[in-house]
CSV table of C-alpha atoms in Angstrom, one decimal:
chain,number,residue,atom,x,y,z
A,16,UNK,CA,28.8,9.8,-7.5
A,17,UNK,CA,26.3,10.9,-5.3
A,18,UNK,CA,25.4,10.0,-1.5
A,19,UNK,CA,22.2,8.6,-1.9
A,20,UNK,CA,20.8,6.5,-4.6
A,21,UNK,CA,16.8,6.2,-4.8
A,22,UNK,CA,15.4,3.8,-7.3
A,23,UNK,CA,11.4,4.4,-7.5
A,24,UNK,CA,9.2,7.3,-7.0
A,25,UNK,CA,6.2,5.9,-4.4
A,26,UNK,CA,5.5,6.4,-0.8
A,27,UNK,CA,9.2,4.6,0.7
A,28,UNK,CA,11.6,6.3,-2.5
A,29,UNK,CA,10.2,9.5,-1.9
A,30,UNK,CA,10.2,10.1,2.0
A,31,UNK,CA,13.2,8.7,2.2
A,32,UNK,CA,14.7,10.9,-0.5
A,33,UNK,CA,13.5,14.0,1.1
A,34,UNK,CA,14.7,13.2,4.9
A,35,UNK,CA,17.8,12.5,3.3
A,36,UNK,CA,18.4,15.9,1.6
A,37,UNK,CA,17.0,17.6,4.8
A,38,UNK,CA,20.2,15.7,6.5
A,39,UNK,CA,22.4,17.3,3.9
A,40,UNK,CA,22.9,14.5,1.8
A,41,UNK,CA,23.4,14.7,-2.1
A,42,UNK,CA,20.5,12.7,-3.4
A,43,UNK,CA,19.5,11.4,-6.5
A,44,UNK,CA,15.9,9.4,-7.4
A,45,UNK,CA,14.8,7.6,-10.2
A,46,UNK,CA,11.3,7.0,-11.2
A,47,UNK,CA,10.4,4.5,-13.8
A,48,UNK,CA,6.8,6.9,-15.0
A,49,UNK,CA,6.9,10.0,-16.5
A,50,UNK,CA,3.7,11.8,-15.1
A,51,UNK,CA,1.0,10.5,-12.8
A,52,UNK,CA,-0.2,7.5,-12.6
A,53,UNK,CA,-1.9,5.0,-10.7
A,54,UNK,CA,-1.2,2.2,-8.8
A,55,UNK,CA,-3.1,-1.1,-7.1
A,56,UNK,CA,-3.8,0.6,-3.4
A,57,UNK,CA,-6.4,0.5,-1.2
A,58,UNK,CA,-6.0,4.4,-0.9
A,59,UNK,CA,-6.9,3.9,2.9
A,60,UNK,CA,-4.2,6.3,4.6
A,61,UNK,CA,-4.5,5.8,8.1
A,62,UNK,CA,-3.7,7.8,11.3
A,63,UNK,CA,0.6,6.9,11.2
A,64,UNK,CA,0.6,7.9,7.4
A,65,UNK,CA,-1.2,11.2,8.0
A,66,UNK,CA,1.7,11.6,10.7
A,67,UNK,CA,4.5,10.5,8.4
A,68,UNK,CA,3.0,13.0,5.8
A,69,UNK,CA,2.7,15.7,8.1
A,70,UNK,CA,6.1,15.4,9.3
A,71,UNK,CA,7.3,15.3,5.7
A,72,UNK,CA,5.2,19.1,5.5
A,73,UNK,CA,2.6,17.5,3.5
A,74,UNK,CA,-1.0,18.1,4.5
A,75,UNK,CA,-2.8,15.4,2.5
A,76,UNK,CA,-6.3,17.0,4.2
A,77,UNK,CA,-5.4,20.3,2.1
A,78,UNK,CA,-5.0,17.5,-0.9
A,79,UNK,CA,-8.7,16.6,-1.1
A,80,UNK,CA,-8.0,13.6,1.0
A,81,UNK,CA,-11.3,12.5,1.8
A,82,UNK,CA,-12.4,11.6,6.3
A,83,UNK,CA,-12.9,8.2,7.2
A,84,UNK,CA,-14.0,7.3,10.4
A,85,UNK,CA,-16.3,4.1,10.1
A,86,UNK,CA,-15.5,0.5,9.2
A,87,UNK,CA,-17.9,-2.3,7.6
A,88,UNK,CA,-17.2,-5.5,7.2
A,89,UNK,CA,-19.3,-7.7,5.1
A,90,UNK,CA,-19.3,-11.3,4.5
A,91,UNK,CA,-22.5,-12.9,2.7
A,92,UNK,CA,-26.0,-11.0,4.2
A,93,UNK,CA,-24.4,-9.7,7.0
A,94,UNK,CA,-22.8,-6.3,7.7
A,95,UNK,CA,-20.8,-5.0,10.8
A,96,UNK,CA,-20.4,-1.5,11.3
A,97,UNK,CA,-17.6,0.2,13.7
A,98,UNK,CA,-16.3,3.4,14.4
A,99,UNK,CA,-12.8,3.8,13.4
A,100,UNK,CA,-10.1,4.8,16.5
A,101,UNK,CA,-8.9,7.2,14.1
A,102,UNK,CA,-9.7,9.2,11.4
A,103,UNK,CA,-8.5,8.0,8.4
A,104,UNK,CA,-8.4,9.6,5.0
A,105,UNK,CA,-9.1,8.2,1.4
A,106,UNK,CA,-6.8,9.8,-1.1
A,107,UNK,CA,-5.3,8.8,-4.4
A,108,UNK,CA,-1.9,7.5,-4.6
A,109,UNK,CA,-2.6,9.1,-8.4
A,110,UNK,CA,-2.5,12.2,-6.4
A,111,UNK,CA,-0.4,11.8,-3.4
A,112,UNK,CA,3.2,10.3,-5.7
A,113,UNK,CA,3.3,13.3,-7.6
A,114,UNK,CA,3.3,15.5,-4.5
A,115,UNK,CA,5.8,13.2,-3.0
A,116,UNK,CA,8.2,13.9,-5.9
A,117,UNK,CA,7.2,17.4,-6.3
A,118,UNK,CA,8.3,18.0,-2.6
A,119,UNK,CA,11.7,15.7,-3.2
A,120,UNK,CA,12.5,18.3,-6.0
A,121,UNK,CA,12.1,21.4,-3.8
A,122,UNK,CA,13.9,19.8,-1.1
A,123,UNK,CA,17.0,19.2,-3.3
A,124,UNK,CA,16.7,16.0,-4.2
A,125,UNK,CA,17.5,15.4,-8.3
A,126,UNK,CA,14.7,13.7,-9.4
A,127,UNK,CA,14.8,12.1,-12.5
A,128,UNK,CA,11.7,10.8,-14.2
A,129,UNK,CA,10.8,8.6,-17.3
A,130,UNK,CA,13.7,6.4,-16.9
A,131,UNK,CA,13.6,2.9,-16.4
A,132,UNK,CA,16.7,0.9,-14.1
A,133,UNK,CA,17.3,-2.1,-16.4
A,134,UNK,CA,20.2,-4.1,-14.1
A,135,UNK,CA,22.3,-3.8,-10.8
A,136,UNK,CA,25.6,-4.8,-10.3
A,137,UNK,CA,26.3,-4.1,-6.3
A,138,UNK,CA,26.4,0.0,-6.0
A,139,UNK,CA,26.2,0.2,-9.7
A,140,UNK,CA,23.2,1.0,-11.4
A,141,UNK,CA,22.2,0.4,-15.2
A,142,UNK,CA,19.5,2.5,-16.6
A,143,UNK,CA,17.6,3.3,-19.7
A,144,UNK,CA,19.7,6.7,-19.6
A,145,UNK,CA,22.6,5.6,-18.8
A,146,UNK,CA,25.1,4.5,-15.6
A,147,UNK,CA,24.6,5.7,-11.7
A,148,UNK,CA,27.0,4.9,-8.4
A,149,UNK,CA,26.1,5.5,-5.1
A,150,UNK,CA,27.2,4.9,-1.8
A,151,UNK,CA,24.5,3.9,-0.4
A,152,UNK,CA,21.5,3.0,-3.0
A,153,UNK,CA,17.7,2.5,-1.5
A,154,UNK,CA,15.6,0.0,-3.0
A,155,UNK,CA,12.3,1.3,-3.6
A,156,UNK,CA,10.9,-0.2,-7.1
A,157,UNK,CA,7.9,-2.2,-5.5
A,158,UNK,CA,7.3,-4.8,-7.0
A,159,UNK,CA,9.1,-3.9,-10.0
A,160,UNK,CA,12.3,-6.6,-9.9
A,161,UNK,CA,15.7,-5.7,-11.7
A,162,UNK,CA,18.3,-7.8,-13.4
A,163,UNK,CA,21.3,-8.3,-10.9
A,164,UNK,CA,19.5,-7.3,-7.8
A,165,UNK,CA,20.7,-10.0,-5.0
A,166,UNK,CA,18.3,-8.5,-2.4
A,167,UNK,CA,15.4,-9.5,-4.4
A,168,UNK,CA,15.7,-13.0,-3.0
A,169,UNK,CA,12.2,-15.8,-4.2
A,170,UNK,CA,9.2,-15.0,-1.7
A,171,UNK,CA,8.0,-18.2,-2.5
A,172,UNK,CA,4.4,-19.1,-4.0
A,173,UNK,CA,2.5,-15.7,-5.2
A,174,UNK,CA,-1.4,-17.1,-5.2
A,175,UNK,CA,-3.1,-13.7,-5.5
A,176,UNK,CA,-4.1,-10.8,-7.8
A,177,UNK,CA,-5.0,-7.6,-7.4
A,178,UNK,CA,-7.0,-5.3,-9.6
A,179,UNK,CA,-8.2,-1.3,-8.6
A,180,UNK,CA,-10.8,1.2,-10.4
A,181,UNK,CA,-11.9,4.7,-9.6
A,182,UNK,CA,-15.6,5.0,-9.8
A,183,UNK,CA,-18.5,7.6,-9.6
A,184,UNK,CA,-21.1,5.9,-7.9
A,185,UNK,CA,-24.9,6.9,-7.9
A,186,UNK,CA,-25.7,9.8,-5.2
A,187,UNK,CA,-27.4,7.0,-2.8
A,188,UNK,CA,-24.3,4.7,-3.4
A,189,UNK,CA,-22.0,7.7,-2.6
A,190,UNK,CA,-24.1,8.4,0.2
A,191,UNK,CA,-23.9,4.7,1.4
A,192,UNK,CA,-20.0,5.0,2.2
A,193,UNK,CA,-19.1,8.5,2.8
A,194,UNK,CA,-16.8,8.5,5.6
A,195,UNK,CA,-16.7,4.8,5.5
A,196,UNK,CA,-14.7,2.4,4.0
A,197,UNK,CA,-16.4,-1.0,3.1
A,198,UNK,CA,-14.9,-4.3,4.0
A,199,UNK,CA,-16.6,-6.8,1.1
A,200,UNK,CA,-15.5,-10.5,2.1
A,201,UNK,CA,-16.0,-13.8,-0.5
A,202,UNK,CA,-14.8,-16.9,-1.3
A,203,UNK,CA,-11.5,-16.3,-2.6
A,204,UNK,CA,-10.9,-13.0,-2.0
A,205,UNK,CA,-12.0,-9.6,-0.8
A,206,UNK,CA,-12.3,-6.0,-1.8
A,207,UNK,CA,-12.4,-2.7,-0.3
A,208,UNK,CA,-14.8,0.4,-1.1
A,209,UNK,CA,-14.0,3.9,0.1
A,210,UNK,CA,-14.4,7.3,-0.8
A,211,UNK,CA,-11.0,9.5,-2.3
A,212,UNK,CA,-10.8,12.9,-3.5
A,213,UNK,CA,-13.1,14.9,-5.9
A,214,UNK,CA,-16.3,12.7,-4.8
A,215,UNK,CA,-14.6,9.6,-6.7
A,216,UNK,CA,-14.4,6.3,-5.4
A,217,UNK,CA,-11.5,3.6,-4.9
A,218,UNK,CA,-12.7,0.1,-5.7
A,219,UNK,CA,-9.3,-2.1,-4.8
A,220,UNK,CA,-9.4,-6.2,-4.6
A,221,UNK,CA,-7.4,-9.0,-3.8
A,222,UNK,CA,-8.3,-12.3,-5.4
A,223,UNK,CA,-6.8,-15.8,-5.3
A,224,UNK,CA,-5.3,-16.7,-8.8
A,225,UNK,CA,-7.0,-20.2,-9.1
A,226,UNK,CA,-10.6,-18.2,-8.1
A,227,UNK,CA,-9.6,-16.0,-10.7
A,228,UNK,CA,-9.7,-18.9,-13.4
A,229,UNK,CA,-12.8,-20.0,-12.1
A,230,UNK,CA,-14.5,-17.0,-12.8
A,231,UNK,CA,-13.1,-16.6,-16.2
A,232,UNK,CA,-9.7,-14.9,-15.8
A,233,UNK,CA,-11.1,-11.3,-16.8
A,234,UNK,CA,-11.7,-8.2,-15.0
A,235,UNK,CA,-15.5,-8.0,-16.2
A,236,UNK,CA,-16.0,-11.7,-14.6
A,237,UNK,CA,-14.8,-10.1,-11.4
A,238,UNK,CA,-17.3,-7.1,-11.6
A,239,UNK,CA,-20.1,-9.6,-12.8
A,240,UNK,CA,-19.5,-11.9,-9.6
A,241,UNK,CA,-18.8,-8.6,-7.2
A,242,UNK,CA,-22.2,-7.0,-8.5
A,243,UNK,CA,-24.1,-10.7,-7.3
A,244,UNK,CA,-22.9,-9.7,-3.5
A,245,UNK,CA,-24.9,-8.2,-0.9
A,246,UNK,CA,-24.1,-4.9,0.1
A,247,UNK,CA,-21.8,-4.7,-3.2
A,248,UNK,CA,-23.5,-5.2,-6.2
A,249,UNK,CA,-26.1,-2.1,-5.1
A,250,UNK,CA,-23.5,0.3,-5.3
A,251,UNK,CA,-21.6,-1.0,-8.3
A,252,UNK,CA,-24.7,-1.7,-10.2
A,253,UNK,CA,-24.7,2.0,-12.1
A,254,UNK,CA,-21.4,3.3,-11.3
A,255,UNK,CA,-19.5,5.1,-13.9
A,256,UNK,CA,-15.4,3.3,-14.1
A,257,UNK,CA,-12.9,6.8,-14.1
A,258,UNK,CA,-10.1,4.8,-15.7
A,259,UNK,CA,-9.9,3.8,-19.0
A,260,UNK,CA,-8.8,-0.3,-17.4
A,261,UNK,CA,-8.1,-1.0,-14.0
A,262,UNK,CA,-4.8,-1.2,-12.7
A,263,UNK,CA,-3.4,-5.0,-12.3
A,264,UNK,CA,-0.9,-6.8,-10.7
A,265,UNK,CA,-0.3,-10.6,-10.2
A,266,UNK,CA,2.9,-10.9,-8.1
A,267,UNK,CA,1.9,-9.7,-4.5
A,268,UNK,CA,4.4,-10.8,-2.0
A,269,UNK,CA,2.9,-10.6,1.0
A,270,UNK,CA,4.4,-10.6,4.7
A,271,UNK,CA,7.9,-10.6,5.4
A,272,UNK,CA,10.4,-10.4,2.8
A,273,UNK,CA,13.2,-12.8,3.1
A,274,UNK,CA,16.6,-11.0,4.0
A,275,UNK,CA,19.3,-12.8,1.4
A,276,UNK,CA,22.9,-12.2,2.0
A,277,UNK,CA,23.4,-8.3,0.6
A,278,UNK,CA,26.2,-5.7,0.5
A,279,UNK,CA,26.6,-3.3,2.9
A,280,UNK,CA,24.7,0.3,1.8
A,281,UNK,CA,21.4,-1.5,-0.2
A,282,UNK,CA,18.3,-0.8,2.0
A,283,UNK,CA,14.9,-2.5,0.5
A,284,UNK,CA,12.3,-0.4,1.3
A,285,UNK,CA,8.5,-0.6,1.2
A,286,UNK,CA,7.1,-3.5,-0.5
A,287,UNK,CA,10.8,-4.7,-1.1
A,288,UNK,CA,11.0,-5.2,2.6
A,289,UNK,CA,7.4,-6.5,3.6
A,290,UNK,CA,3.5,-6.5,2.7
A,291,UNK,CA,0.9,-6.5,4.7
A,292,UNK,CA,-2.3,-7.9,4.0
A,293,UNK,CA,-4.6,-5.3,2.4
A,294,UNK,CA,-7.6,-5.6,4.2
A,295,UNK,CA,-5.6,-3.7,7.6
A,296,UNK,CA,-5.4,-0.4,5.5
A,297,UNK,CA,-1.6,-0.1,6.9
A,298,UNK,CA,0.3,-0.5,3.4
A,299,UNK,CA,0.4,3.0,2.6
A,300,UNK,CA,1.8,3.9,6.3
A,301,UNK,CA,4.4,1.1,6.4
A,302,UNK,CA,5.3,2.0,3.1
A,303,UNK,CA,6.2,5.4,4.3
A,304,UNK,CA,7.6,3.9,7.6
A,305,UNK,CA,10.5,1.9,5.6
A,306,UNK,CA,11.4,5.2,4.1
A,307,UNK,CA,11.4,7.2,7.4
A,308,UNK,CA,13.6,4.1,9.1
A,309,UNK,CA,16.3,4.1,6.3
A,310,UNK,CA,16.5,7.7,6.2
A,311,UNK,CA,17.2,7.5,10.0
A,312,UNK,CA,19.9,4.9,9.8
A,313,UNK,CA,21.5,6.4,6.6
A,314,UNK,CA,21.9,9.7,8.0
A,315,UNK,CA,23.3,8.9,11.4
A,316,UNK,CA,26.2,6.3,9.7
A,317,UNK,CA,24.2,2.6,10.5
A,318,UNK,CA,24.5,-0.1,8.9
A,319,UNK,CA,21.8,-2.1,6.8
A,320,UNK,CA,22.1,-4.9,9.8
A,321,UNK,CA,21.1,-1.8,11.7
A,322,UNK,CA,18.3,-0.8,9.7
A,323,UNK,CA,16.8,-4.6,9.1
A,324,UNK,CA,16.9,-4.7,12.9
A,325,UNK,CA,15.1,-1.2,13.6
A,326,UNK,CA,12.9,-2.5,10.7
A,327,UNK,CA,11.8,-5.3,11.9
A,328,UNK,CA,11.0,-3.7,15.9
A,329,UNK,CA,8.4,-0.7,14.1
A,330,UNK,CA,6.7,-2.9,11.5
A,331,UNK,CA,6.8,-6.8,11.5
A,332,UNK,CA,4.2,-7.1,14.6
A,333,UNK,CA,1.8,-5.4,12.4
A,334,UNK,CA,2.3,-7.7,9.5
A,335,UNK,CA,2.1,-10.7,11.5
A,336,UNK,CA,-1.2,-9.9,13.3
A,337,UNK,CA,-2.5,-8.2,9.7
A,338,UNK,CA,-1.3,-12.3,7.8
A,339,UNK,CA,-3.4,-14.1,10.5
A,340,UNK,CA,-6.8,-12.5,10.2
A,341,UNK,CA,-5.7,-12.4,5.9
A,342,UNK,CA,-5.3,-16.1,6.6
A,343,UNK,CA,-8.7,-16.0,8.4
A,344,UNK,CA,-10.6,-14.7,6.0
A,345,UNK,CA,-9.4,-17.3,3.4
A,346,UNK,CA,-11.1,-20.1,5.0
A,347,UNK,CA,-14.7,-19.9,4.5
A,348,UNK,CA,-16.0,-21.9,7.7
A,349,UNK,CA,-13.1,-19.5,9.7
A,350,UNK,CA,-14.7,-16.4,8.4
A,351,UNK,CA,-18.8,-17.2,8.9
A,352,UNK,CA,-17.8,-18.1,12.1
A,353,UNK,CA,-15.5,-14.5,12.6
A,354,UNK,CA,-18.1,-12.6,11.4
A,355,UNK,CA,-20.5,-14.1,13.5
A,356,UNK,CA,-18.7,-13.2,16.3
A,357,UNK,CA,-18.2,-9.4,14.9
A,358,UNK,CA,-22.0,-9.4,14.4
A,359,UNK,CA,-22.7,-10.6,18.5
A,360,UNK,CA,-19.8,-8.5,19.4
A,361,UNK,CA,-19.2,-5.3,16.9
A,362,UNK,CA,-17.1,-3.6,19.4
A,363,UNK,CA,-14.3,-6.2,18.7
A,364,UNK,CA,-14.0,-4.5,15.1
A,365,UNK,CA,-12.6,-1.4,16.6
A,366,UNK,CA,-9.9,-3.5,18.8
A,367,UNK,CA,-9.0,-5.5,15.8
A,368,UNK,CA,-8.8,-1.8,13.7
A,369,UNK,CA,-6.9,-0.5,16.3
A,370,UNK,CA,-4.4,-3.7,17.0
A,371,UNK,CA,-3.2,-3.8,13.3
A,372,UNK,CA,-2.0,-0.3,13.9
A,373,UNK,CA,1.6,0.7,13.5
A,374,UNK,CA,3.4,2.2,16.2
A,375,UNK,CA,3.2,5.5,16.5
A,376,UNK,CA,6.8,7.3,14.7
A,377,UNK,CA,8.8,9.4,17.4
């Protein structure tokens, strides 16, 4: 037995494994992948996850994390360009997991890695390496589901994909975005551009599944069609892909998680609790959010009613204002007619940057 249970090694599993052996509790974690790896992200960590990193004694600055301080937003010909309220930084979750887990070793926490949680049964856990009992387990596997697990209730329909690729871009495409991330808008879908570490590049894009088909199903159809935009296809045109196939996913869940009936002492955390939509750059910092809120509850004796509830108060604002502009964007006449307004108006694209902000953590 052990106090704390942590199933998954990301952004939520890891912060909340670390608090929790800072509080003295016994604390074991799981992670699925054996080294690094990478995962669909926009890589955008704004101004709350640099505090939640900070606070965690990580300095993601002193990681190569790359300043961003301007916005563009691009739909069709036109381009609007803001200054952030914050400065952001673009940084590889490649990079930024394996420090996570690195710091959950030295902080006491047993991490165990390469092992893969095949069913649940209440507080007892089945894995690859055998059987695991916890008081309390946190639920932190993304959007990874397992056997038995009654938290993992339907979200309902799941119309998107998602695909990612590291790049080096030309100089003069490099050039283009540095300390900028780019906000590419089309019928379907959109995609985000930014810088990350080591002069690389983080090309991450959400696309509905039936726009998908129409463009042939493939991950070369999607390039072909991204490189026919304006203020896309120039930088994309010669850049050099850093991964050997982009990362993929199909079932992206997002907004609010429904809360099924559970026992007491599972906590769902990051994508397990909610999603936001991409385009806000938030989902790295309510990721880390979840795992800073459980941490809180676990340690001073609440309950999960607790935790949904305190949940709920620091994040679901955020996801509900981040949905409506996602659902915005997805209607074509909604979004000529948005950006148009952006384009009169460009200080409005601060406000909106700075309304789909998370609390700050106290």
């Amino acid at each position: 037995m052990t106090d704390a249970l942590v199933l998954g090694g990301g952004l939520a599993g890891s912060a909340s494994a670390i608090l929790l052996a800072r509080a003295g509790k016994s604390v074991t974690l799981i992670e699925r992948e054996s080294g690094p790896h990478h995962k669909i992200c926009g890589e955008f960590l704004s101004i709350e996850g640099r505090d939640h990193l900070e606070a965690l004694g990580i300095d993601p600055v002193a990681l190569g994390g790359t300043p961003i301080d301007m916005v563009e937003l691009c739909s069709g010909a036109r381009l609007v360009r803001s200054r952030l309220p914050f400065t952001a930084l673009g940084i590889s979750r490649f990079r930024l997991d394996e420090v996570l887990l690195e710091s959950a070793d030295r902080s006491g926490v047993d991490v165990r890695r390469g092992i893969r949680v095949t069913s649940m049964d209440g507080h007892r856990v089945s894995t690859s390496a055998g059987g695991h009992e916890a008081g309390t387990v946190l639920l932190a596997t993304g959007k990874h589901r397992i056997r038995g697990d009654r938290t993992d209730a339907d979200g309902g329909a799941d119309p998107f994909a998602g695909f990612k690729m590291h790049f080096r871009l030309p100089p003069s495409a490099h050039r283009a975005i540095a300390g900028t991330i780019r906000l590419i808008l089309f019928d379907g879908g959109y995609a985000g551009l930014q810088p990350v570490e080591d002069g690389t590049a983080n090309l991450c894009l959400v696309i509905r599944k039936d726009r998908l088909g129409e463009l042939g199903g493939s991950w070369d159809a999607v390039m072909a069609m991204l490189r026919t935009l304006p203020h896309c296809g120039d930088l994309l045109r010669d850049a050099e892909p850093l991964m050997e196939r982009p990362a993929t996913i199909a079932n992206l869940a997002y907004g609010i998680a429904p809360r099924p009936a559970m026992a007491e002492g599972l906590y769902p955390l990051g994508d397990r609790a909610c999603m936001t939509a991409s385009l806000t750059g938030d989902g790295m910092a309510l990721a880390l959010r979840s795992g800073f809120v459980a941490a809180s509850c676990v340690a001073q004796g609440e309950t999960v009613r607790d935790y949904h509830r305190r949940h709920a108060r620091e994040v679901h604002g955020q996801v509900r204002r981040a949905m409506a502009l996602q659902h915005i964007q997805e209607t074509r006449l909604l979004r000529q007619a948005g950006i148009g307004l952006l384009a009169a108006f460009p200080g409005l694209l601060h406000y909106l940057a700075q309304a789909t902000r998370l609390r700050r953590w106290s």
